[in-house]
Coordinates of C-alpha atoms and ligand atoms in Angstrom, one line a residue:
G1 CA 0.4 -0.4 11.9
T2 CA -2.3 -2.6 10.1
R3 CA -1.3 -4.3 6.9
R4 CA -3.7 -4.4 3.7
V5 CA -4.2 -7.8 2.5
L6 CA -5.7 -8.3 -0.9
V7 CA -7.1 -11.8 -1.2
T8 CA -8.3 -13.5 -4.6
G9 CA -11.1 -16.0 -5.2
C10 CA -12.9 -15.1 -2.0
S11 CA -16.6 -16.4 -2.6
S12 CA -15.7 -20.0 -1.2
G13 CA -13.1 -22.4 0.2
I14 CA -9.5 -21.3 1.2
G15 CA -9.8 -17.7 0.2
L16 CA -13.0 -17.0 2.0
A17 CA -11.5 -18.7 5.1
V18 CA -8.3 -16.6 4.7
A19 CA -10.2 -13.5 4.2
A20 CA -12.5 -13.9 7.2
R21 CA -9.7 -15.2 9.6
L22 CA -7.6 -12.2 8.8
A23 CA -10.5 -9.7 9.3
K24 CA -11.4 -11.2 12.6
D25 CA -8.0 -11.1 13.8
E26 CA -7.9 -10.2 17.7
L27 CA -5.0 -8.1 17.5
R28 CA -6.5 -6.1 14.4
R29 CA -3.2 -6.4 12.4
F30 CA -5.0 -6.3 9.0
K31 CA -7.5 -4.6 6.6
V32 CA -8.7 -7.2 4.1
V33 CA -9.6 -6.5 0.8
A34 CA -11.5 -9.8 -0.1
T35 CA -12.0 -10.1 -3.9
M36 CA -13.9 -12.2 -6.1
R37 CA -15.0 -12.4 -9.8
D38 CA -18.7 -12.7 -9.3
L39 CA -20.0 -10.1 -6.3
G40 CA -23.3 -12.0 -6.7
K41 CA -21.6 -14.7 -4.7
R42 CA -20.6 -12.5 -1.6
G43 CA -23.3 -13.9 0.7
P44 CA -21.3 -16.7 2.3
L45 CA -18.3 -14.4 2.7
E46 CA -20.4 -11.6 4.3
K47 CA -21.9 -14.4 6.9
A48 CA -18.4 -15.6 7.5
A49 CA -17.2 -12.0 8.1
G50 CA -19.7 -11.2 10.6
D51 CA -19.2 -8.0 12.3
S52 CA -15.6 -7.3 10.5
L53 CA -17.6 -6.4 7.5
N54 CA -17.0 -3.1 6.1
K55 CA -14.8 -2.4 9.1
T56 CA -11.8 -4.8 8.9
L57 CA -13.0 -6.5 5.6
E58 CA -14.2 -4.8 2.3
I59 CA -15.5 -6.9 -0.6
K60 CA -14.3 -6.0 -4.1
Q61 CA -14.6 -7.1 -7.7
L62 CA -11.7 -8.7 -9.3
D63 CA -11.3 -11.2 -12.1
A64 CA -7.9 -12.9 -12.2
C65 CA -8.3 -13.3 -16.1
S66 CA -8.9 -9.6 -16.6
E67 CA -5.8 -7.2 -16.3
S68 CA -8.4 -4.1 -16.3
S69 CA -10.4 -5.7 -13.4
I70 CA -7.2 -6.3 -11.4
R71 CA -6.2 -2.5 -12.4
E72 CA -9.5 -1.0 -11.4
C73 CA -9.4 -2.9 -8.0
V74 CA -5.9 -1.6 -7.1
N75 CA -6.4 1.6 -8.4
S76 CA -9.5 2.1 -5.7
L77 CA -7.1 1.3 -2.9
P78 CA -5.6 4.3 -1.0
D79 CA -2.2 5.0 -2.5
R80 CA -2.9 1.4 -4.5
R81 CA -1.2 0.1 -1.3
V82 CA -1.1 -3.6 -1.1
D83 CA 1.2 -4.7 1.7
V84 CA 0.2 -8.6 1.2
L85 CA -1.1 -10.1 -2.0
V86 CA -2.7 -13.6 -1.3
N87 CA -3.1 -15.0 -4.6
N88 CA -5.6 -17.8 -4.2
A89 CA -8.1 -17.9 -7.2
G90 CA -7.7 -21.3 -8.9
L91 CA -9.3 -23.9 -11.0
G92 CA -9.0 -27.9 -10.6
M93 CA -9.0 -30.4 -13.5
I94 CA -8.7 -34.0 -13.5
G95 CA -9.1 -37.1 -15.9
P96 CA -7.2 -38.6 -18.8
L97 CA -5.6 -35.9 -20.9
E98 CA -7.3 -37.4 -24.0
C99 CA -10.7 -36.4 -22.6
Q100 CA -9.6 -32.8 -22.1
S101 CA -9.9 -30.2 -24.6
I102 CA -6.9 -27.6 -25.2
D103 CA -9.1 -24.7 -24.7
A104 CA -10.1 -26.3 -21.1
M105 CA -6.6 -26.5 -20.4
K106 CA -5.9 -22.9 -21.6
E107 CA -8.5 -21.7 -19.1
L108 CA -7.0 -23.4 -16.4
F109 CA -3.6 -21.9 -17.1
D110 CA -5.2 -18.3 -17.8
T111 CA -6.3 -18.4 -14.1
N112 CA -3.9 -20.4 -12.2
F113 CA -0.9 -19.1 -13.9
F114 CA -1.4 -16.1 -15.7
G115 CA -3.8 -14.9 -13.0
L116 CA -0.7 -14.8 -10.7
A117 CA 1.5 -13.3 -13.5
R118 CA -1.0 -10.5 -14.0
L119 CA -1.6 -9.8 -10.3
V120 CA 2.2 -9.6 -9.3
K121 CA 2.8 -7.4 -12.4
E122 CA 0.3 -4.8 -10.8
V123 CA 1.3 -5.0 -7.2
L124 CA 5.3 -5.6 -7.7
P125 CA 6.3 -2.0 -8.8
D126 CA 4.6 -0.3 -6.0
M127 CA 6.0 -2.9 -3.5
K128 CA 9.6 -2.0 -4.8
R129 CA 9.0 1.5 -4.4
R130 CA 8.0 1.1 -1.0
Q131 CA 10.8 -1.7 -0.3
S132 CA 8.0 -3.9 1.4
G133 CA 5.7 -6.5 0.7
H134 CA 4.8 -10.0 0.9
I135 CA 3.5 -12.1 -2.2
V136 CA 1.7 -15.1 -0.7
V137 CA 0.5 -17.7 -3.4
M138 CA -1.9 -20.7 -2.9
S139 CA 0.2 -23.4 -4.9
S140 CA -0.6 -27.1 -3.9
V141 CA 1.8 -30.3 -3.1
M142 CA 1.0 -30.8 -6.9
G143 CA 3.3 -27.9 -7.2
T144 CA 6.2 -30.1 -6.4
Q145 CA 4.9 -33.6 -7.4
G146 CA 3.0 -34.5 -10.1
L147 CA 0.0 -37.0 -9.4
L148 CA -1.8 -39.5 -11.7
F149 CA -4.6 -37.8 -13.8
N150 CA -3.7 -34.3 -12.6
D151 CA -1.3 -33.5 -15.4
V152 CA -2.6 -30.2 -16.3
Y153 CA -3.3 -29.0 -12.8
S154 CA 0.1 -30.1 -11.7
A155 CA 1.7 -28.4 -14.8
S156 CA 0.0 -25.2 -13.8
K157 CA 1.0 -25.3 -10.2
F158 CA 4.5 -26.1 -11.3
A159 CA 4.5 -22.9 -13.5
V160 CA 3.5 -21.1 -10.3
E161 CA 6.3 -22.5 -8.3
G162 CA 8.8 -21.7 -11.1
F163 CA 7.6 -18.2 -11.4
C164 CA 7.6 -17.4 -7.5
E165 CA 11.3 -19.4 -7.1
S166 CA 12.7 -17.2 -9.9
L167 CA 11.0 -13.7 -8.6
A168 CA 11.7 -14.4 -4.9
V169 CA 15.3 -13.8 -5.6
Q170 CA 15.0 -10.3 -7.0
A171 CA 11.9 -9.4 -4.8
L172 CA 14.2 -10.1 -1.7
K173 CA 16.6 -7.4 -2.7
F174 CA 13.8 -5.0 -2.6
N175 CA 12.7 -6.5 0.8
I176 CA 9.8 -8.2 -0.9
K177 CA 9.0 -11.7 0.7
T178 CA 7.5 -14.7 -1.3
T179 CA 5.9 -17.4 0.1
L180 CA 4.0 -20.5 -1.8
V181 CA 1.5 -22.2 0.5
E182 CA 1.4 -25.8 -0.7
P183 CA -1.7 -27.5 0.8
G184 CA -2.5 -31.3 0.3
P185 CA -6.2 -32.2 -0.2
V186 CA -8.7 -29.7 1.2
V187 CA -12.3 -30.2 1.3
T188 CA -14.0 -27.3 -0.4
E189 CA -15.9 -26.7 -3.5
F190 CA -12.8 -27.2 -5.6
E191 CA -13.1 -31.0 -4.7
R192 CA -16.7 -31.3 -5.2
K193 CA -16.8 -29.5 -8.7
V194 CA -13.7 -31.6 -9.7
Y195 CA -15.5 -34.8 -8.9
E196 CA -18.9 -33.9 -10.2
D197 CA -17.0 -32.9 -13.6
A198 CA -15.1 -36.3 -13.3
E199 CA -18.4 -38.4 -12.7
S200 CA -20.1 -36.7 -15.7
M201 CA -16.9 -36.7 -18.0
D202 CA -17.0 -38.4 -21.4
L203 CA -14.6 -40.9 -21.5
S204 CA -15.0 -42.1 -25.0
G205 CA -12.0 -40.0 -26.0
T206 CA -9.8 -42.8 -24.2
D207 CA -9.2 -46.3 -24.1
K208 CA -11.3 -48.8 -22.2
E209 CA -8.2 -49.5 -19.8
T210 CA -7.2 -46.0 -19.0
A211 CA -11.1 -45.1 -18.3
K212 CA -11.2 -48.2 -16.2
I213 CA -8.2 -47.0 -14.1
F214 CA -9.6 -43.5 -13.7
R215 CA -13.1 -44.6 -12.8
E216 CA -12.1 -47.6 -10.7
I217 CA -8.7 -47.0 -9.2
Y218 CA -8.0 -43.0 -9.4
L219 CA -11.4 -41.9 -8.4
P220 CA -12.3 -44.1 -5.4
Y221 CA -9.0 -44.0 -3.7
S222 CA -8.7 -40.3 -4.1
K223 CA -12.1 -39.8 -2.7
K224 CA -11.0 -42.0 0.1
I225 CA -7.8 -39.7 0.5
F226 CA -10.0 -36.5 0.7
A227 CA -12.2 -38.0 3.1
S228 CA -9.4 -39.4 5.3
L229 CA -6.6 -36.6 5.0
G230 CA -8.6 -33.7 3.6
Q231 CA -8.0 -30.4 5.9
T232 CA -10.4 -27.9 6.2
P233 CA -10.4 -24.5 4.6
E234 CA -10.0 -22.7 8.1
E235 CA -6.9 -25.1 8.9
V236 CA -5.2 -23.8 5.8
A237 CA -6.3 -20.4 6.6
E238 CA -4.8 -20.6 10.2
Q239 CA -1.3 -21.5 8.6
T240 CA -1.6 -18.8 6.1
V241 CA -2.1 -16.3 8.8
K242 CA 0.9 -17.6 10.5
V243 CA 3.0 -17.4 7.2
I244 CA 1.8 -13.9 6.7
T245 CA 2.8 -12.7 10.2
D246 CA 6.0 -14.7 10.3
K247 CA 9.1 -12.3 10.7
E248 CA 11.0 -14.6 8.0
P249 CA 8.4 -16.3 6.0
P250 CA 9.6 -19.3 4.2
L251 CA 9.6 -19.6 0.4
R252 CA 7.4 -22.6 0.8
H253 CA 5.1 -23.9 3.5
Q254 CA 3.2 -27.3 3.4
T255 CA 0.3 -27.3 5.4
N256 CA -0.3 -30.7 5.8
R257 CA 2.6 -32.7 7.1
L258 CA 1.4 -36.1 6.0
Y259 CA 2.7 -35.0 2.5
M260 CA 6.1 -34.2 3.7
P261 CA 7.6 -37.6 3.0
M262 CA 6.6 -37.2 -0.6
T263 CA 8.4 -34.1 -1.3
A264 CA 11.4 -35.8 0.5
L265 CA 11.2 -38.8 -1.8
K266 CA 11.3 -36.4 -4.8
H267 CA 14.5 -34.7 -3.5
A268 CA 16.0 -37.8 -2.3
D269 CA 16.6 -39.1 -6.0
P270 CA 17.6 -36.8 -8.8
T271 CA 16.9 -39.4 -11.3
G272 CA 13.2 -39.4 -10.5
R273 CA 13.0 -43.1 -10.3
L274 CA 12.0 -43.3 -6.6
P275 CA 9.0 -41.3 -6.6
L276 CA 7.9 -42.5 -10.2
D277 CA 8.6 -46.4 -8.7
S278 CA 6.7 -45.6 -5.7
F279 CA 3.5 -44.0 -7.4
Y280 CA 3.6 -46.7 -10.0
K281 CA 3.5 -49.7 -7.3
M282 CA 1.1 -47.8 -4.9
T283 CA -1.3 -47.3 -8.0
F284 CA -1.0 -50.6 -10.2
K285 CA 0.8 -53.2 -8.2
H286 CA 0.0 -53.5 -4.5
D287 CA -3.5 -52.7 -3.1
K288 CA -2.1 -53.8 -0.2
V289 CA 0.8 -51.5 0.0
F290 CA -1.5 -48.6 -0.8
N291 CA -4.0 -49.7 1.9
A292 CA -1.1 -50.1 4.4
T293 CA 0.1 -46.6 3.6
L294 CA -3.2 -45.1 4.1
A295 CA -3.5 -47.0 7.5
M296 CA -0.3 -45.5 8.3
L297 CA -1.2 -42.1 7.3
H298 CA -4.4 -42.4 9.5
L299 CA -2.0 -43.2 12.5
L300 CA 0.2 -40.5 11.8
K301 CA -2.6 -38.0 11.6
R302 CA -4.0 -39.2 15.0
I303 CA -0.5 -38.6 16.5
G304 CA -0.3 -35.4 14.6
G305 CA -3.4 -34.3 15.9
K306 CA -2.5 -34.5 19.5
K307 CA 0.5 -32.5 19.5
Ligands
NAD401 P1 -12.7 -23.2 -4.5 O1 -13.2 -23.5 -5.7 O2 -13.7 -23.2 -3.1 O3 -12.0 -21.6 -4.6 C1 -11.5 -21.2 -5.7 C2 -12.0 -19.9 -5.8 O4 -11.4 -19.1 -6.9 C3 -13.4 -19.6 -6.1 O5 -14.0 -19.1 -5.3 C4 -13.7 -19.3 -7.5 O6 -14.8 -18.4 -7.9 C5 -12.6 -18.5 -7.7 N1 -11.8 -18.1 -8.8 C6 -12.0 -18.9 -10.1 N2 -11.3 -18.3 -11.3 C7 -11.4 -17.1 -11.0 C8 -11.1 -15.9 -11.4 N3 -10.5 -15.9 -12.9 N4 -10.9 -14.6 -10.8 C9 -11.3 -14.7 -9.7 N5 -11.7 -15.8 -8.8 C10 -11.8 -17.1 -9.4 O7 -11.5 -24.0 -4.1 P2 -10.4 -23.8 -3.1 O8 -9.9 -25.4 -2.4 O9 -10.6 -22.9 -2.2 O10 -9.2 -23.3 -3.9 C11 -8.2 -22.2 -3.6 C12 -7.0 -22.4 -4.2 O11 -6.4 -23.6 -3.4 C13 -6.7 -22.8 -5.6 O12 -5.6 -22.0 -6.1 C14 -6.4 -24.1 -5.7 O13 -5.5 -24.8 -6.4 C15 -5.6 -24.3 -4.3 N6 -5.4 -25.7 -3.7 C16 -6.7 -26.4 -3.4 C17 -6.7 -27.8 -2.8 C18 -7.8 -28.4 -2.6 O14 -7.8 -29.7 -2.4 N7 -8.9 -27.9 -2.5 C19 -5.5 -28.3 -2.5 C20 -4.3 -27.6 -2.8 C21 -4.5 -26.1 -3.4

């Protein structure tokens, strides 16, 4: 039968691509409930959905930061049935910690972590009763490895990972599957917003050296990384659909194979020295090592693209 998939944060980026891709499935396996906080921003999704609009895809309002909005949306569905939850809504944040307010950090956690907790609380009891369901969560490679100037964002994704890793065990008892999708860089609004904020960020809250590291090392390099290794939202959507249709979905799925060595590095050394030294050297010691790494990644990407 067709499965009902509820996706959050569908006005742009990965959420939009996942919703549209599911709705246009040639085998018509899905009924998509594409949700967004602000229905005024439905234009791009409607365009991407094309003929599937109001057939295999319906658009509904859902604010991940509001329990009542979530409840209202789920209550509006026949039998409140959600077979697959794709928790995608999320915010980004980069920059020196001293330049970020606690309020902005709380807002980020309210979306990235508590948004997930609210949604799962709403759909899990029904999934348990039906003894079926799949909770799919857009995490990030930064949910397994922290990266420079991404302290708060990475922390929010670690929270998401810990939550799902814990939940997955009891969920499985009720035949409910859990999957963390972990993209590397993806070229979306997310990236644009984060860099826009970074360019205009007031760096007076931090010392000159930190500001310089952020402006002159971090920003140019991470832009290069997005430009060279960044995936499209459609690529991530394609892999998310694979995960959803997998008979035995994995707990974790990395979308960008180029980031797999990073995870391996982490698990290879329980003291944490190996990844710490590597990132330190890559950032501060050897421009050459960094450029060589980039060159190697380019090469791997070309080889990978031919498979
Ligand atoms: P995006 O900014 O295009 O999409 C995020 C969406 O979430 C937006 O449509 C936004 O309106 C929505 N949103 C924000 N707060 C919301 C709320 N309270 N309720 C409902 N919707 C809300 O960026 P994206 O890259 O498509 O990000 C989607 C997910 O992918 C995020 O969880 C992000 O952390 C994750 N991710 C992105 C990247 C990347 O490089 N772009 C990498 C790894 C993971």
